[in-house]
Short mmCIF file of C-alpha atoms in Angstrom, two decimals:
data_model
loop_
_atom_site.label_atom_id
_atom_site.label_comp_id
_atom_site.label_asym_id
_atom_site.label_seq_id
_atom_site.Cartn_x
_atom_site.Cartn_y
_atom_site.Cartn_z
CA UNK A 14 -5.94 -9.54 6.02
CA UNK A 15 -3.27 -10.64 3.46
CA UNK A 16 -0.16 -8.58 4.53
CA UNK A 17 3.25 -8.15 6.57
CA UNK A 18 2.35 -6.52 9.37
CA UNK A 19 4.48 -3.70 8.94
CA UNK A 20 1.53 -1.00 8.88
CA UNK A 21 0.88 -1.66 12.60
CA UNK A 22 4.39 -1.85 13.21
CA UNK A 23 4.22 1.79 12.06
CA UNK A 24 1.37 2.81 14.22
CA UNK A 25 3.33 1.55 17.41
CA UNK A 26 6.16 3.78 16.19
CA UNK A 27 4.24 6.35 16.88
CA UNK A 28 5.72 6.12 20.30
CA UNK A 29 6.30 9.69 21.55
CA UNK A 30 2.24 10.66 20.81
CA UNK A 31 0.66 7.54 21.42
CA UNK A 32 0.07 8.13 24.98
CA UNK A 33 -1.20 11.88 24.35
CA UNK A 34 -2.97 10.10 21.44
CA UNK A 35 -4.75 7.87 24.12
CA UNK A 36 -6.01 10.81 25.87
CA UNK A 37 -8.37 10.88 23.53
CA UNK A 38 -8.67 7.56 21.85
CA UNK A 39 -10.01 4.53 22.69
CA UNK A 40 -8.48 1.33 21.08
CA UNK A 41 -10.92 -1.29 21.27
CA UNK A 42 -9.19 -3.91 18.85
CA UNK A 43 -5.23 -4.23 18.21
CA UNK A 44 -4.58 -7.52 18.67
CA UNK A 45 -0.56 -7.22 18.43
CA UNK A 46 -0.64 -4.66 21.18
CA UNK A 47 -3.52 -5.48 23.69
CA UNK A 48 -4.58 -8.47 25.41
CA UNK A 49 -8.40 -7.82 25.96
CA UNK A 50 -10.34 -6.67 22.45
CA UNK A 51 -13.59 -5.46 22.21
CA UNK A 52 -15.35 -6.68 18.73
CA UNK A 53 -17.21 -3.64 17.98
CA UNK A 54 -18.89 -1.58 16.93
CA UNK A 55 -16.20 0.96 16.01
CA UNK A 56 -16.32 4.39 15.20
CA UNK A 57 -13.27 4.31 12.89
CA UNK A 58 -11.57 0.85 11.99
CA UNK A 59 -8.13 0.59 10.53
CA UNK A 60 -7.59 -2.06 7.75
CA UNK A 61 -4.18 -3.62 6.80
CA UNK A 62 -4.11 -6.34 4.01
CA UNK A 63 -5.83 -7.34 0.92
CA UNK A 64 -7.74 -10.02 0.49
CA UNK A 65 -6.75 -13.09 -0.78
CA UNK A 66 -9.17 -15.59 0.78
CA UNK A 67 -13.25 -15.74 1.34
CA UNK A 68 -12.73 -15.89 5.16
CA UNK A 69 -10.91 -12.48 4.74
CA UNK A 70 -13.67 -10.96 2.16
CA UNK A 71 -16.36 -12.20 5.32
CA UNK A 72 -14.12 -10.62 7.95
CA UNK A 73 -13.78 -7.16 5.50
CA UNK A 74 -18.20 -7.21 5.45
CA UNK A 75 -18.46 -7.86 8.90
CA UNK A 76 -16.04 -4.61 10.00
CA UNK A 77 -17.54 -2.73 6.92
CA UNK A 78 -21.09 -2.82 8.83
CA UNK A 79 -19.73 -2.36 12.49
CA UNK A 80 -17.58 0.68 11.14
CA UNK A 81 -18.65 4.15 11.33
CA UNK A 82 -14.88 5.62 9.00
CA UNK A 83 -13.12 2.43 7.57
CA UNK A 84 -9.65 3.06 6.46
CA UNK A 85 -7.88 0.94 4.25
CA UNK A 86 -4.46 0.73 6.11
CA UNK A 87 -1.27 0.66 3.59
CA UNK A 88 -0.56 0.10 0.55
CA UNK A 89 -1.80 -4.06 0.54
CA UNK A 90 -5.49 -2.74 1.67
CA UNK A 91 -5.27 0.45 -1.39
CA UNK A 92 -3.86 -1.13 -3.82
CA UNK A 93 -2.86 -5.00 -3.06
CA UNK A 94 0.57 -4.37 -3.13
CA UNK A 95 3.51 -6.39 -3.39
CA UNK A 96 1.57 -9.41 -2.76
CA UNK A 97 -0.60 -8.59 -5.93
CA UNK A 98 2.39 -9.29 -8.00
CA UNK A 99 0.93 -12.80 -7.57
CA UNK A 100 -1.76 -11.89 -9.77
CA UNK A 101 0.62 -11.96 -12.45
CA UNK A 102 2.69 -15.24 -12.01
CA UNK A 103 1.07 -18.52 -13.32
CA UNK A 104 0.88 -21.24 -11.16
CA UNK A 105 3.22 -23.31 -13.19
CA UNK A 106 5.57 -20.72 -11.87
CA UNK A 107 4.13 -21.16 -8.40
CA UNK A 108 4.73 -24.95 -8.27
CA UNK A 109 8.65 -24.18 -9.27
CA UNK A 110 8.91 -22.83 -5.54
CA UNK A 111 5.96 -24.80 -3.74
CA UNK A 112 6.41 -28.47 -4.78
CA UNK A 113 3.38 -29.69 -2.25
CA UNK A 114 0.80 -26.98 -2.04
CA UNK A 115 -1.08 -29.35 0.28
CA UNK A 116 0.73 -28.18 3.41
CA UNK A 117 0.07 -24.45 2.81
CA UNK A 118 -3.15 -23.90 4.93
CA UNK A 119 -3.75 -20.25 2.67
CA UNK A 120 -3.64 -21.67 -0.32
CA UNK A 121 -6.04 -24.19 0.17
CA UNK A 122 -8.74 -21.06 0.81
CA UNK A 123 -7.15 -18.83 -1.43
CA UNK A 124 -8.98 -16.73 -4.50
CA UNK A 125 -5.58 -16.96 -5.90
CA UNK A 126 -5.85 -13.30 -6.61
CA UNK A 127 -5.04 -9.92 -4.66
CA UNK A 128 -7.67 -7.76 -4.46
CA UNK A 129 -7.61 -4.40 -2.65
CA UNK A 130 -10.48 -3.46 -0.23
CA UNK A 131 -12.29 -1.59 -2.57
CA UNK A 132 -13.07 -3.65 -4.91
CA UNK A 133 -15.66 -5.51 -2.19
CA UNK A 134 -17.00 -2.67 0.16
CA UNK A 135 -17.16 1.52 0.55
CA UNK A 136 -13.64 2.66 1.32
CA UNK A 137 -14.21 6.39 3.36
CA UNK A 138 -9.90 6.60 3.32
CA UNK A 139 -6.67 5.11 1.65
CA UNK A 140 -4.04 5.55 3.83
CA UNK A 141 -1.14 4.60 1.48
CA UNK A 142 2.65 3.90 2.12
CA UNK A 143 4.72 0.63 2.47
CA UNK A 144 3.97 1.28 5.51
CA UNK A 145 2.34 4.90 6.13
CA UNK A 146 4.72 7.29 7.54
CA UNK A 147 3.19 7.37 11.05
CA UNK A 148 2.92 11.39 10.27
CA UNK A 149 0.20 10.66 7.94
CA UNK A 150 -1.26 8.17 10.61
CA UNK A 151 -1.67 10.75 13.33
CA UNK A 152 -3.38 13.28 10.31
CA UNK A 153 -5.97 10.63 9.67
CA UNK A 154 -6.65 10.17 13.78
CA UNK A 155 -6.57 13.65 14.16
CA UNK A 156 -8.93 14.38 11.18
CA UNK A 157 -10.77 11.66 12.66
CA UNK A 158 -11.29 13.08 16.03
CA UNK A 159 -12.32 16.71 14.35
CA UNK A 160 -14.74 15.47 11.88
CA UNK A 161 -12.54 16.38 8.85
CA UNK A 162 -10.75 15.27 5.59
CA UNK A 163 -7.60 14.42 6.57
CA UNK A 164 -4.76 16.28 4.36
CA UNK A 165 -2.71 13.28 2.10
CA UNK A 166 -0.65 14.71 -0.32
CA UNK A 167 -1.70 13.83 -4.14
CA UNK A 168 0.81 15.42 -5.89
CA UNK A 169 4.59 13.78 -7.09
CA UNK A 170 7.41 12.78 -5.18
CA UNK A 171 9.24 14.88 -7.41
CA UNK A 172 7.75 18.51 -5.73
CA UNK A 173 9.31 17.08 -2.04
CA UNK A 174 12.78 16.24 -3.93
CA UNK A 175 12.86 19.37 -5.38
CA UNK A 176 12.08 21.06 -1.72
CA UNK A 177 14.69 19.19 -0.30
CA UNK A 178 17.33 20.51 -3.19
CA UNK A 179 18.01 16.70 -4.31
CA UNK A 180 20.26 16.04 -7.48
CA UNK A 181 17.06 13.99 -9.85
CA UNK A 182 17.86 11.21 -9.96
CA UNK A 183 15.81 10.01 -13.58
CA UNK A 184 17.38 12.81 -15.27
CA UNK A 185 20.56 13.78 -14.46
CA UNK A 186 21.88 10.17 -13.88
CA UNK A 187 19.44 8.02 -15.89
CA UNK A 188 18.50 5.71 -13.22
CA UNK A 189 14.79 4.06 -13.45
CA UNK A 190 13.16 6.48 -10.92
CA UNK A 191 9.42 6.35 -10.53
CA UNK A 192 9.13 9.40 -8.41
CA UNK A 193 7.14 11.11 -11.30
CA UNK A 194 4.00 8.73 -11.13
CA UNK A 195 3.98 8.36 -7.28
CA UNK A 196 2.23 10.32 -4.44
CA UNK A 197 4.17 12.66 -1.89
CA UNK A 198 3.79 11.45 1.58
CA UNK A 199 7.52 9.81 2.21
CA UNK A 200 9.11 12.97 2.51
CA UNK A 201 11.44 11.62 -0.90
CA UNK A 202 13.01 9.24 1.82
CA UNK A 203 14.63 7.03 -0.43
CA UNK A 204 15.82 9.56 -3.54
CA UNK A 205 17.62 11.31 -0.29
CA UNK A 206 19.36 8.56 0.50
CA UNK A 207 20.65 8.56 -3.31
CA UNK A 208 18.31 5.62 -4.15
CA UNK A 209 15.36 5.68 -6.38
CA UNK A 210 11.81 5.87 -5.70
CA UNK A 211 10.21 2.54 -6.20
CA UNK A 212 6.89 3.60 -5.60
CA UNK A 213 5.73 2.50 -2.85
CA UNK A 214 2.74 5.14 -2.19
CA UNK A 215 1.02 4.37 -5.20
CA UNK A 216 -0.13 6.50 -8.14
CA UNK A 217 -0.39 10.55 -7.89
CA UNK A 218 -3.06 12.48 -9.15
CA UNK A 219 -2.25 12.79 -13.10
CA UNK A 220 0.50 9.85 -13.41
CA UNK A 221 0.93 9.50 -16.94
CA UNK A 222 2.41 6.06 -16.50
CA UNK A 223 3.17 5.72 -20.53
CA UNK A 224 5.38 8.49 -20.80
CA UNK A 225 7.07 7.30 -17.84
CA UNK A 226 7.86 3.95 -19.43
CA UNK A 227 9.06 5.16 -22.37
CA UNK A 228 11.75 7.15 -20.75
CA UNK A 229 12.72 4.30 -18.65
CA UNK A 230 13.06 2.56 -22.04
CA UNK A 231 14.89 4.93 -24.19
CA UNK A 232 16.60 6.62 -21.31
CA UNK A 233 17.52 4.37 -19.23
CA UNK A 234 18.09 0.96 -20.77
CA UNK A 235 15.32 -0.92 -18.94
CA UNK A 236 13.72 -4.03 -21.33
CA UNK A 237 10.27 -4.25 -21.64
CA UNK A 238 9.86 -6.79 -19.26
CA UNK A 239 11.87 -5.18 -16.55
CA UNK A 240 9.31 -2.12 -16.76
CA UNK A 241 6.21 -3.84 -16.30
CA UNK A 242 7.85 -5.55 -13.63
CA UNK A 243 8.35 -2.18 -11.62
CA UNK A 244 4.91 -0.94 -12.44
CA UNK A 245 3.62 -4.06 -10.93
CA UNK A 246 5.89 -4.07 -7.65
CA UNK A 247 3.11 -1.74 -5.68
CA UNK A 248 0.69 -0.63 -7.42
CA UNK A 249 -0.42 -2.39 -10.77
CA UNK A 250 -3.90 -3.16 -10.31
CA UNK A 251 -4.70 0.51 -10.24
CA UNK A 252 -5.80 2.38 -13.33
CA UNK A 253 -3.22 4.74 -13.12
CA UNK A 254 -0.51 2.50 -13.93
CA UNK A 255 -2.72 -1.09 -15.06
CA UNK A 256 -1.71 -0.32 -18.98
CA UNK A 257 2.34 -0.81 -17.95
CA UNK A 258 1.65 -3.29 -15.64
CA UNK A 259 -0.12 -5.25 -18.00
CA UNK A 260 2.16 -5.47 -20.12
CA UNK A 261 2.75 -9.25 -20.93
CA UNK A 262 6.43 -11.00 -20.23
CA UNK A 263 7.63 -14.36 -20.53
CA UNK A 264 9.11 -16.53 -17.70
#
């Protein structure tokens, strides 16, 4: 589907259990790392991408029906991701980059819109993350392999900064962090390396996106525009943060 590839980048990083893994597993399809694949059916059938085109939204049906546990795969199959900031940009703004759309095969098939898998056929698992730490990977094949709901954290970035005794970043220096709406799962990777979270594993449970903004406004000197910006960079189609996202901005 519509995506970077990076999600099954992660899976092959799973490196040290992947053999143990294969023990166990049987990977019938995975193009980038096998020459022979098996078209189904499957018993549980990881999905990276969004869809973007009605060839994909075809392909999605077809591996909805041979698929026993579908998983949508990263952050462009939960949520659409950063390619969904496209559903925002006109295509006057478009044609400013791509003078001749007529030599882009995609376009010519494209919905012009990012849509998440959801929105077309029963999801049984988002697997967020730009891409999923390959920790959460190996939960969902092992909760796979037991018959069980696999354990993905729901609760703020903010509870695995505090646990790792980080300086907050949003408060104490007033930089645009957006920790407090986004789901654990990183391990705070990036507010440990003294940068802020730009959400990347979508919305927690109980994100109260306005109050958010509003901080990030008053607090920290973003503009309007540059807010709904940062609430579209991942995750703006969602409901959780839609309202900021929404938010209208001129070119």
């Amino acid at each position: 589907m519509t995506g970077c590839a990076g999600c099954q980048m992660e899976f092959l990083r799973l490196e040290d259990e992947l053999l143990d893994l294969l023990k166990n597993v049987e990977i019938s399809y995975f193009v980038m790392a096998k020459r022979v694949n098996l078209e189904g059916p499957y018993d549980a059938a990881f999905i990276e991408g969004s869809i973007s085109t009605p060839r994909e939204l075809n392909e999605l049906r077809e591996l909805r029906e041979k698929s026993k546990i579908l998983i949508a795969f990263g952050d462009c199959a939960c949520t659409g991701c950063i390619p969904s900031i496209l559903n925002w940009v006109p295509p006057a703004v478009s044609a400013k980059v791509y003078e001749d759309f007529s030599a882009i095969h995609s376009k010519k098939e494209s919905f012009q819109r990012i849509i998440p898998l959801k929105e077309f056929v029963k999801v049984d698992i988002e697997l967020r993350g730009c891409p999923p730490h390959k920790n959460l990977i190996l939960e969902v094949v092992k909760s796979a392999l037991i018959q069980r709901k696999p354990f993905l954290r729901i609760h703020p970035v903010c509870i695995e900064c505090k646990l790792k005794e980080n300086v907050c970043l949003l408060t104490f220096e007033g930089r645009p962090c957006m920790g407090p709406v986004t789901a654990a799962g990183c391990g705070a990777l990036c507010p440990s390396l003294n940068r802020i979270c730009e959400g990347c594993y979508g919305p927690m449970s109980d994100a109260n996106a306005k109050s958010l903004a509003e901080t990030f406004l008053n607090k920290c000197g973003l503009s309007k525009d540059d807010i709904a910006r940062k609430f579209r960079k991942y995750s703006g189609l969602t409901s959780a943060l839609f309202e900021e996202a929404n938010k209208s901005y001129e070119y």
